Coordinates of C-alpha atoms and ligand atoms in Angstrom, one line a residue:
Chain A
M1 CA 14.5 22.1 54.0
L2 CA 16.2 24.1 51.5
N3 CA 12.2 24.5 50.0
M4 CA 11.3 26.6 53.0
F5 CA 13.9 29.2 52.1
F6 CA 14.5 29.4 48.7
R7 CA 11.0 29.1 46.6
G8 CA 11.9 29.2 42.7
P9 CA 13.3 27.0 40.7
L10 CA 16.4 28.6 40.6
Q11 CA 17.1 30.0 44.2
L12 CA 17.1 26.3 44.9
G13 CA 18.9 24.6 42.4
I14 CA 21.8 27.2 43.4
A15 CA 21.2 26.8 47.0
Q16 CA 22.2 23.1 45.9
A17 CA 24.3 23.5 44.1
A18 CA 26.5 25.1 47.2
V19 CA 25.5 22.4 49.6
T20 CA 26.6 19.7 48.2
A21 CA 29.8 21.6 46.2
L22 CA 29.9 22.0 50.5
A23 CA 30.7 18.6 51.7
A24 CA 32.6 17.7 48.2
M25 CA 34.8 20.2 49.8
I26 CA 35.0 18.6 53.6
V27 CA 36.0 15.3 51.3
V28 CA 39.3 17.1 50.5
L29 CA 39.6 18.6 54.1
L30 CA 39.3 14.6 55.5
A31 CA 42.0 13.9 52.6
R32 CA 44.2 16.6 53.7
S33 CA 44.7 15.6 57.3
R34 CA 46.2 12.1 55.4
N35 CA 48.1 13.9 53.4
I36 CA 45.9 13.8 50.4
H37 CA 45.7 17.2 48.6
L38 CA 42.9 17.7 46.2
E39 CA 42.5 20.9 46.5
S40 CA 43.2 22.2 43.7
D41 CA 42.0 19.7 41.1
L42 CA 39.0 19.4 43.4
A43 CA 37.9 23.0 43.0
L44 CA 38.9 22.7 38.9
A45 CA 36.9 20.1 38.4
L46 CA 33.5 21.1 40.6
L47 CA 34.1 24.5 39.3
R48 CA 33.9 23.5 35.7
G49 CA 31.5 20.4 36.4
A50 CA 28.8 23.3 37.2
V51 CA 29.9 25.3 34.6
Q52 CA 30.0 22.8 31.2
I53 CA 26.6 20.9 33.3
V54 CA 24.8 24.5 33.2
A55 CA 25.9 24.8 30.0
V56 CA 24.3 21.8 28.6
G57 CA 21.0 22.5 30.1
S58 CA 20.9 26.1 27.9
I59 CA 22.0 24.3 25.6
L60 CA 18.8 21.0 25.9
G61 CA 16.4 24.2 26.5
I62 CA 17.6 25.2 22.9
L63 CA 17.8 21.7 21.4
L64 CA 14.0 20.9 22.7
R65 CA 12.8 22.4 19.8
S66 CA 15.4 21.7 17.6
P67 CA 15.4 19.2 14.6
R68 CA 16.1 15.4 16.0
W69 CA 19.3 14.7 13.5
T70 CA 20.6 17.5 15.7
G71 CA 21.0 14.6 18.0
G72 CA 23.2 12.8 16.5
L73 CA 25.9 15.5 15.8
L74 CA 25.9 16.4 19.0
L75 CA 26.4 12.7 19.9
A76 CA 28.7 12.4 18.0
A77 CA 30.8 16.0 19.9
M78 CA 30.2 14.4 23.2
I79 CA 32.3 11.0 21.9
L80 CA 35.0 13.6 20.5
A81 CA 34.7 15.8 23.9
A82 CA 35.4 12.1 25.9
G83 CA 37.9 10.7 23.6
T84 CA 40.2 14.0 24.5
I85 CA 39.4 13.6 28.3
S86 CA 40.2 10.0 28.3
R87 CA 44.1 10.7 26.3
R88 CA 45.2 12.5 29.9
R89 CA 44.2 9.6 31.4
A90 CA 46.5 7.6 29.5
K91 CA 49.1 10.1 30.1
G92 CA 52.3 8.3 28.2
L93 CA 50.9 6.1 25.5
P94 CA 50.9 5.9 22.2
A95 CA 47.7 6.9 20.1
A96 CA 45.9 7.2 23.3
F97 CA 43.5 9.8 22.1
E98 CA 43.4 7.9 18.7
I99 CA 42.1 4.2 20.3
S100 CA 40.9 6.0 23.1
T101 CA 38.4 7.8 20.4
Y102 CA 37.3 5.2 18.5
A103 CA 37.2 2.5 21.4
I104 CA 34.2 5.2 22.7
A105 CA 32.5 5.4 19.1
C106 CA 32.8 1.6 18.5
G107 CA 31.2 0.3 21.9
A108 CA 29.2 3.9 23.1
G109 CA 28.2 4.9 20.0
S110 CA 27.7 0.9 18.3
V111 CA 24.5 0.7 21.4
I112 CA 23.4 3.5 20.7
A113 CA 23.1 3.2 16.7
V114 CA 21.6 0.0 17.5
M115 CA 18.9 0.6 20.1
T116 CA 18.3 3.7 18.5
L117 CA 17.2 1.5 15.3
L118 CA 15.3 -1.0 17.2
G119 CA 13.3 1.5 18.8
V120 CA 15.4 0.6 22.2
I121 CA 15.9 4.8 22.9
D122 CA 13.8 6.7 21.5
T123 CA 14.7 9.0 18.4
A124 CA 13.5 12.2 20.8
I125 CA 16.2 14.5 21.8
T126 CA 14.4 14.5 25.1
S127 CA 15.7 10.7 25.1
L128 CA 18.6 10.3 22.7
I129 CA 20.9 13.1 24.8
P130 CA 20.4 11.7 28.0
I131 CA 20.4 8.4 27.3
G132 CA 23.7 8.9 24.8
S133 CA 25.4 10.7 26.7
M134 CA 25.2 8.8 29.7
L135 CA 26.2 5.9 28.0
I136 CA 29.5 7.7 25.8
A137 CA 30.0 8.8 29.9
N138 CA 30.4 5.4 31.3
A139 CA 32.2 4.3 28.1
M140 CA 34.8 6.6 28.7
N141 CA 35.3 6.5 31.8
T142 CA 35.6 2.1 31.2
N143 CA 38.6 3.7 28.5
G144 CA 40.1 5.4 30.9
L145 CA 40.6 2.4 33.3
T146 CA 42.0 0.0 31.0
L147 CA 44.4 1.9 29.5
N148 CA 45.3 3.2 33.2
R149 CA 45.2 -0.3 34.3
F150 CA 48.0 -1.5 31.1
R151 CA 50.3 1.0 31.3
A152 CA 50.7 0.3 35.1
D153 CA 50.5 -3.4 34.0
V154 CA 52.9 -3.2 31.9
I155 CA 55.8 -0.9 33.0
A156 CA 55.3 -2.9 36.2
H157 CA 56.4 -6.1 34.2
T158 CA 58.4 -5.4 30.8
G159 CA 61.5 -7.6 32.5
E160 CA 58.2 -10.5 31.8
I161 CA 57.0 -9.1 28.4
E162 CA 60.7 -8.3 27.4
T163 CA 61.6 -11.8 28.1
A164 CA 58.6 -13.8 26.4
L165 CA 59.4 -11.2 23.6
A166 CA 63.3 -12.6 23.6
L167 CA 61.6 -16.3 24.1
G168 CA 60.3 -15.8 20.9
A169 CA 56.1 -15.1 21.7
A170 CA 54.2 -12.9 19.7
P171 CA 53.4 -8.9 21.3
K172 CA 50.4 -9.6 21.7
Q173 CA 50.6 -13.0 23.6
S174 CA 53.8 -11.2 25.8
V175 CA 51.2 -8.8 27.1
A176 CA 48.1 -11.3 27.2
P177 CA 48.1 -11.5 31.2
Y178 CA 48.1 -7.8 31.2
S179 CA 45.4 -7.0 28.7
E180 CA 43.0 -9.2 30.2
A181 CA 44.1 -8.3 33.2
S182 CA 42.4 -4.6 32.7
F183 CA 39.9 -5.5 30.4
E184 CA 38.2 -7.1 33.6
A185 CA 39.0 -4.2 36.0
S186 CA 37.7 -1.7 33.6
L187 CA 34.0 -4.3 33.8
I188 CA 33.8 -3.6 37.9
P189 CA 31.9 -0.7 37.7
A190 CA 29.4 -1.6 35.4
I191 CA 29.0 -5.4 36.8
D192 CA 28.8 -3.8 40.1
S193 CA 25.9 -1.5 38.8
L194 CA 23.8 -4.2 37.6
R195 CA 24.4 -6.0 40.5
S196 CA 23.3 -3.3 42.9
L197 CA 20.4 -2.4 40.4
G198 CA 17.6 -0.7 42.4
I199 CA 19.1 -2.1 45.8
V200 CA 22.5 0.2 46.1
W201 CA 21.5 2.4 43.2
I202 CA 17.8 3.2 42.0
P203 CA 19.7 5.7 39.7
G204 CA 18.5 9.2 37.8
V205 CA 16.3 8.0 35.0
M206 CA 14.6 6.0 36.9
A207 CA 14.1 8.7 39.5
G208 CA 13.5 10.9 36.4
M209 CA 10.8 9.0 34.6
L210 CA 8.7 8.6 38.2
L211 CA 9.2 12.3 38.5
S212 CA 7.7 12.7 35.1
G213 CA 5.3 10.8 36.3
A214 CA 5.0 7.1 33.8
S215 CA 3.9 4.0 35.4
P216 CA 7.0 2.5 38.1
F217 CA 6.8 -0.4 36.9
Y218 CA 7.5 0.4 33.2
A219 CA 10.1 3.1 35.0
A220 CA 12.8 0.2 36.5
I221 CA 12.4 -2.4 33.7
Y222 CA 13.6 0.9 32.1
Q223 CA 15.8 1.4 34.6
F224 CA 17.9 -2.3 34.0
V225 CA 17.9 -1.2 30.3
V226 CA 19.6 1.6 31.0
V227 CA 22.2 -0.1 32.9
A228 CA 22.3 -3.7 30.8
M229 CA 22.9 -1.1 27.7
I230 CA 25.9 0.7 29.9
F231 CA 27.5 -2.6 30.6
T232 CA 27.6 -3.2 26.8
A233 CA 28.5 0.1 25.8
S234 CA 31.9 -0.5 28.2
G235 CA 32.5 -3.8 27.5
L236 CA 32.7 -3.4 24.1
T237 CA 34.6 0.1 24.7
S238 CA 37.2 -2.3 26.5
L239 CA 37.1 -4.8 24.5
V240 CA 38.3 -2.4 21.4
S241 CA 41.5 -0.4 23.4
T242 CA 42.8 -3.8 24.8
L243 CA 43.4 -4.7 21.3
L244 CA 44.2 -1.3 19.8
I245 CA 46.2 -0.6 22.6
Q246 CA 48.2 -3.9 22.4
T247 CA 49.2 -3.1 18.9
H248 CA 50.2 0.2 19.5
A249 CA 52.6 -1.1 22.3
F250 CA 55.1 -2.3 20.6
T251 CA 57.4 -0.5 17.2
P252 CA 56.8 -2.7 13.9
A253 CA 59.8 -4.4 14.9
E254 CA 57.9 -5.7 18.3
Q255 CA 59.6 -3.9 20.7
L256 CA 57.8 -2.7 23.5
V257 CA 57.4 1.0 23.6
I258 CA 56.0 1.4 26.7
R259 CA 58.4 1.9 29.7
P260 CA 58.7 2.7 32.9
G261 CA 60.7 6.7 32.2
L262 CA 57.7 7.4 30.0
A263 CA 55.6 10.5 31.1
I264 CA 53.3 9.1 34.3
Q265 CA 50.6 10.6 35.8
Chain B
M1 CA 80.0 -21.6 0.5
I2 CA 80.2 -24.1 3.4
A3 CA 77.7 -26.3 3.9
P4 CA 76.3 -25.4 7.6
G5 CA 77.0 -29.0 8.6
E6 CA 80.5 -28.3 8.0
A7 CA 80.9 -24.8 10.1
S8 CA 84.1 -24.6 11.4
H9 CA 85.0 -22.5 14.5
N10 CA 85.9 -19.6 12.2
D11 CA 82.7 -18.5 11.1
V12 CA 81.2 -15.8 11.8
I13 CA 77.6 -16.6 13.5
L14 CA 77.5 -12.9 14.9
A15 CA 78.9 -9.4 14.2
T16 CA 78.4 -6.3 14.2
E17 CA 79.2 -3.1 12.0
H18 CA 79.7 0.0 13.6
L19 CA 76.5 -0.5 15.8
S20 CA 74.9 2.7 17.9
R21 CA 72.3 3.9 19.9
V22 CA 71.3 7.2 20.8
V23 CA 68.1 7.9 23.1
G24 CA 67.5 11.1 23.9
G25 CA 70.7 12.7 22.5
V26 CA 72.4 10.0 25.3
T27 CA 74.8 7.4 23.2
L28 CA 74.4 4.1 24.9
V29 CA 76.7 2.3 22.0
N30 CA 79.2 4.0 20.7
D31 CA 80.5 2.5 16.7
V32 CA 80.1 -1.4 17.9
S33 CA 81.9 -3.2 14.9
V34 CA 82.8 -6.8 16.4
E35 CA 83.0 -10.7 14.9
I36 CA 81.4 -13.4 16.9
H37 CA 83.3 -17.1 15.9
T38 CA 80.7 -20.0 15.7
R39 CA 80.8 -21.9 19.6
E40 CA 83.1 -19.3 20.8
L41 CA 82.2 -17.6 24.4
V42 CA 82.8 -14.0 24.2
A43 CA 82.9 -11.8 27.1
V44 CA 81.4 -8.6 27.6
V45 CA 82.7 -6.3 30.4
G46 CA 83.7 -3.3 31.8
P47 CA 81.5 -1.1 34.3
S48 CA 78.4 -0.7 35.4
G49 CA 77.0 1.6 32.7
S50 CA 78.8 1.8 30.4
G51 CA 76.3 0.0 27.6
K52 CA 76.6 -3.6 27.7
S53 CA 73.2 -4.7 28.5
S54 CA 72.2 -2.3 25.7
F55 CA 74.7 -3.5 23.3
L56 CA 73.0 -6.6 24.1
R57 CA 69.7 -5.6 23.7
L58 CA 70.5 -4.9 20.6
L59 CA 71.7 -7.8 19.3
N60 CA 68.5 -9.8 19.7
R61 CA 66.7 -7.2 18.6
L62 CA 64.8 -5.8 22.0
D63 CA 65.7 -2.2 20.9
E64 CA 66.7 -0.6 17.4
P65 CA 70.1 0.9 16.2
T66 CA 70.1 3.7 15.6
S67 CA 72.5 3.3 12.9
G68 CA 74.8 -0.1 12.2
T69 CA 73.8 -3.1 11.3
V70 CA 73.9 -6.5 12.9
T71 CA 74.5 -9.5 10.7
F72 CA 73.5 -12.9 12.0
E73 CA 74.4 -15.6 10.0
G74 CA 74.8 -13.7 6.6
L75 CA 72.2 -12.0 6.6
D76 CA 70.7 -8.7 7.9
Y77 CA 68.8 -8.8 10.5
R78 CA 66.1 -6.4 9.5
L79 CA 65.9 -9.1 6.8
I80 CA 64.9 -11.6 9.7
P81 CA 60.9 -11.9 11.3
P82 CA 61.7 -10.4 14.8
R83 CA 60.5 -13.9 16.3
E84 CA 62.5 -16.2 14.5
L85 CA 65.8 -13.9 15.0
R86 CA 64.4 -14.1 19.0
R87 CA 63.8 -17.9 18.7
K88 CA 67.6 -18.7 17.3
I89 CA 69.2 -15.7 19.6
G90 CA 68.2 -16.1 23.1
M91 CA 68.7 -14.4 26.0
V92 CA 69.1 -15.1 29.4
T93 CA 69.0 -12.3 31.9
Q94 CA 69.7 -11.4 36.1
R95 CA 66.6 -12.3 37.3
A96 CA 64.6 -15.2 35.9
Y97 CA 61.4 -13.7 35.3
L98 CA 59.8 -16.7 35.4
F99 CA 56.0 -16.9 34.2
P100 CA 53.9 -18.1 37.3
G101 CA 52.8 -21.1 36.4
S102 CA 54.6 -24.5 36.7
V103 CA 58.4 -24.9 36.1
A104 CA 57.2 -27.0 32.5
D105 CA 55.2 -24.5 31.9
N106 CA 58.1 -21.4 31.5
I107 CA 60.1 -24.8 29.7
S108 CA 58.0 -24.6 27.6
F109 CA 56.5 -21.3 26.8
G110 CA 58.4 -20.5 23.8
P111 CA 58.0 -24.2 21.4
R112 CA 54.7 -23.4 22.3
Q113 CA 54.4 -19.5 21.4
R114 CA 55.1 -21.7 17.9
G115 CA 52.6 -23.9 18.3
E116 CA 55.0 -27.2 19.5
E117 CA 53.7 -28.7 22.9
M118 CA 56.8 -30.1 24.2
P119 CA 57.3 -33.7 25.2
P120 CA 57.3 -34.0 28.9
D121 CA 60.8 -36.2 28.8
E122 CA 62.3 -33.9 25.9
I123 CA 61.6 -31.0 29.7
D124 CA 62.1 -33.8 32.1
G125 CA 65.9 -34.2 30.2
L126 CA 66.0 -30.3 29.8
L127 CA 66.2 -30.2 33.4
V128 CA 69.2 -32.7 34.7
H129 CA 70.6 -31.3 31.5
V130 CA 70.5 -28.5 33.5
G131 CA 70.8 -30.3 37.3
L132 CA 67.3 -29.6 38.0
P133 CA 65.9 -33.9 37.5
G134 CA 62.2 -34.0 38.9
F135 CA 61.5 -30.0 39.0
S136 CA 59.2 -30.6 36.4
D137 CA 56.0 -29.9 38.2
R138 CA 57.1 -27.7 40.8
N139 CA 55.7 -24.4 41.3
V140 CA 58.1 -21.5 40.3
A141 CA 57.0 -19.6 43.4
N142 CA 58.5 -21.8 45.9
L143 CA 62.2 -21.5 43.8
S144 CA 65.6 -20.5 45.1
G145 CA 67.3 -17.9 43.1
G146 CA 69.9 -20.6 41.6
E147 CA 66.8 -23.3 41.0
A148 CA 65.1 -20.0 39.4
Q149 CA 67.9 -19.4 37.0
R150 CA 69.2 -22.5 36.1
V151 CA 64.9 -23.1 34.7
S152 CA 65.5 -19.9 33.2
L153 CA 68.5 -20.8 31.5
A154 CA 66.7 -24.4 30.6
R155 CA 64.2 -22.4 29.5
A156 CA 66.1 -20.3 27.5
L157 CA 67.7 -23.5 25.1
A158 CA 64.5 -25.1 25.0
N159 CA 63.9 -22.7 21.7
S160 CA 67.3 -24.3 20.9
P161 CA 69.3 -21.1 19.9
T162 CA 72.5 -21.4 17.9
V163 CA 72.9 -18.8 19.7
L164 CA 72.9 -17.5 24.2
L165 CA 73.2 -13.6 25.2
L166 CA 73.9 -14.3 28.9
D167 CA 73.2 -10.5 30.6
E168 CA 74.9 -11.2 34.2
P169 CA 73.4 -14.3 35.0
T170 CA 74.9 -14.3 38.5
S171 CA 75.7 -11.1 39.7
A172 CA 71.9 -11.7 41.9
L173 CA 73.2 -15.6 43.3
D174 CA 75.1 -16.2 45.8
Q175 CA 78.6 -17.2 45.6
E176 CA 77.8 -21.0 45.9
A177 CA 74.9 -20.6 43.4
K178 CA 77.1 -18.3 41.6
I179 CA 79.7 -20.6 40.8
G180 CA 76.9 -23.7 40.1
I181 CA 75.3 -21.3 36.5
E182 CA 78.8 -20.6 35.9
S183 CA 80.4 -24.4 35.1
L184 CA 76.8 -24.9 34.3
I185 CA 77.3 -22.3 31.5
E186 CA 81.2 -24.1 30.5
K187 CA 79.1 -27.1 29.9
I188 CA 76.2 -26.0 28.7
V189 CA 78.1 -24.1 25.7
Q190 CA 80.0 -26.9 25.6
Q191 CA 78.2 -29.1 24.9
S192 CA 75.2 -28.1 22.7
Q193 CA 77.6 -26.2 20.0
L194 CA 76.8 -22.3 21.5
T195 CA 77.9 -19.7 20.5
C196 CA 78.0 -17.1 23.8
V197 CA 77.8 -13.0 24.4
L198 CA 78.0 -13.9 28.8
V199 CA 77.7 -9.9 30.5
T200 CA 79.4 -9.6 33.4
H201 CA 80.9 -7.0 35.5
D202 CA 83.5 -10.2 37.4
F203 CA 86.6 -10.1 35.3
E204 CA 87.5 -13.2 37.0
Q205 CA 84.9 -15.2 36.1
A206 CA 85.5 -13.5 32.5
S207 CA 88.9 -14.4 32.6
R208 CA 87.7 -18.4 33.7
V209 CA 85.4 -18.8 31.4
A210 CA 86.0 -16.6 27.9
D211 CA 88.0 -16.8 25.0
R212 CA 87.3 -13.6 24.0
V213 CA 86.8 -10.4 26.0
M214 CA 85.5 -7.9 24.6
V215 CA 86.5 -4.2 28.0
F216 CA 83.2 -1.7 27.2
Q217 CA 83.4 2.0 28.5
A218 CA 80.9 5.0 27.5
G219 CA 79.5 2.6 25.2
R220 CA 81.8 2.0 23.0
V221 CA 85.3 -1.3 22.8
L222 CA 87.7 0.0 24.7
R223 CA 89.9 -3.2 24.0
V224 CA 89.4 -7.1 22.4
G225 CA 91.4 -9.9 22.5
S226 CA 92.2 -13.1 24.8
A227 CA 91.3 -12.3 29.1
T228 CA 94.9 -12.9 29.6
E229 CA 95.8 -9.8 26.6
V230 CA 92.8 -7.5 27.3
L231 CA 92.9 -8.1 31.4
H232 CA 96.2 -7.4 32.3
A233 CA 96.9 -4.6 29.3
Ligands
ADP301 N1 66.1 3.5 27.5 C1 66.6 4.0 28.4 N2 66.8 5.8 27.9 C2 67.7 6.4 28.7 N3 69.1 6.0 28.7 C3 69.1 4.5 29.7 C4 67.9 4.1 28.5 N4 68.5 2.3 28.9 C5 70.2 2.8 29.4 N5 70.3 3.7 29.6 C6 71.5 4.7 29.8 O1 72.7 3.6 29.4 C7 73.5 4.1 30.1 C8 73.9 2.2 30.3 O2 73.0 1.0 30.4 P1 73.5 -0.3 30.4 O3 73.1 -0.6 29.3 O4 72.3 -1.0 31.5 O5 74.3 -0.7 30.7 P2 75.4 -1.9 32.1 O6 74.8 -2.7 31.9 O7 76.4 -1.3 30.6 O8 75.3 -1.8 33.7 C9 73.4 4.0 32.0 O9 73.9 5.5 32.2 C10 72.0 3.7 31.5 O10 70.9 5.1 32.8
MG302 MG1 73.9 -4.1 32.3

């Protein structure tokens, strides 16, 4: 319907963005009626998301004509940015930025590197950047879920954890039930993506490839490849962040440092 | 030097010197110096918020002293690996905090941390000792408050500690369970030659069971002495 009124790609794009932003606002109004206030959070997030993605679109336009090594540089910058965003999700956890950046770099970075070497991801910037960023974004979400769940569980169970320590348990052992739970919980989205692939979810890569004229069969296979890579990157990220957080949760004298009094958000 | 086997009642097993803990500018424990003797039962009493629990948590190093020292068996406790220290200085808290699973799983938790599997008859023996014969396979989800506290006590004893720290072990229990746990503690301390630091806000309880009483106020030790000396001063 919109394309009947808006002809050029720019006008059409803006109109489509306006309609979807309006839909998001309706959700805020619905939440408001249940006394959940998202408006300031969402308004900012929408605006920020729109500005960022438009800026990246323009930069991509320039990058498409740049040498291939700039792709690696851009991905590294994205990992740092992802670490910074994750840190805010993990407020009150010690070394949140270091843990997040390291986990995302290990999880997403290693999958990108290995798969590019193997030729699963093309080194062309048009392929490396969108797929790389998808892996980094998913690793970031997984890391946020992991740390968030770990903190909540530890704060709810300081009594059990300190009881285990008081009985002579190693710090890692005393939080094992909670690091296992946060690892499992953080992988639910990635596992559900794999499971629902094609049925509930025909994601972006496939849509893009179909739009640019690839064979539907190859587009479908490659979509599976991407989702499988997302799962691998997420799993590695969560593994690394649980390992790191459970060592940072204690002092060298094996005392629990995450306590209910710490800033919670 | 006295060999370990000949330790007399007057030997100091645990001592603090100018022990303090400050958190965010608030002094929780303020310059506490005490000596606790082998096989002694010392009660720590004082109003709620006076720093009794904070003091106890310094003794097994669940919290770090800001200043001062703790000496255990003649050694600055910072020289002892924390896990070894905590095995020897056991702790039982107001709530039992049992781990999900069976009673036996809980009892054998401490030894299992060192790679030791407790034989079933040893577990059963401990359960008889704390008045819960045949409870080994019970799920901890179905225990009463008093039973849970007995399991918690047996779990601490399974580590064969030399000192036992008890933080208001009866204050979450009804009168009947409270009397039961109290006499169990007295029995255990006598039979297992344990040294015991018992935190309680119950002066009556302190005078019933303690050899000596420490009175805490605002993080400081106000008085130390026998129950009659201290409580009727
Ligand atoms: N980690 C902490 N940070 C700041 N204040 C604390 C902390 N733990 C305890 N407190 C405060 O220290 C005081 C002493 O607490 P506590 O040792 O639990 O007293 P008691 O066991 O005698 O009731 C209380 O005012 C309590 O609120
Ligand atoms: Mg207390």
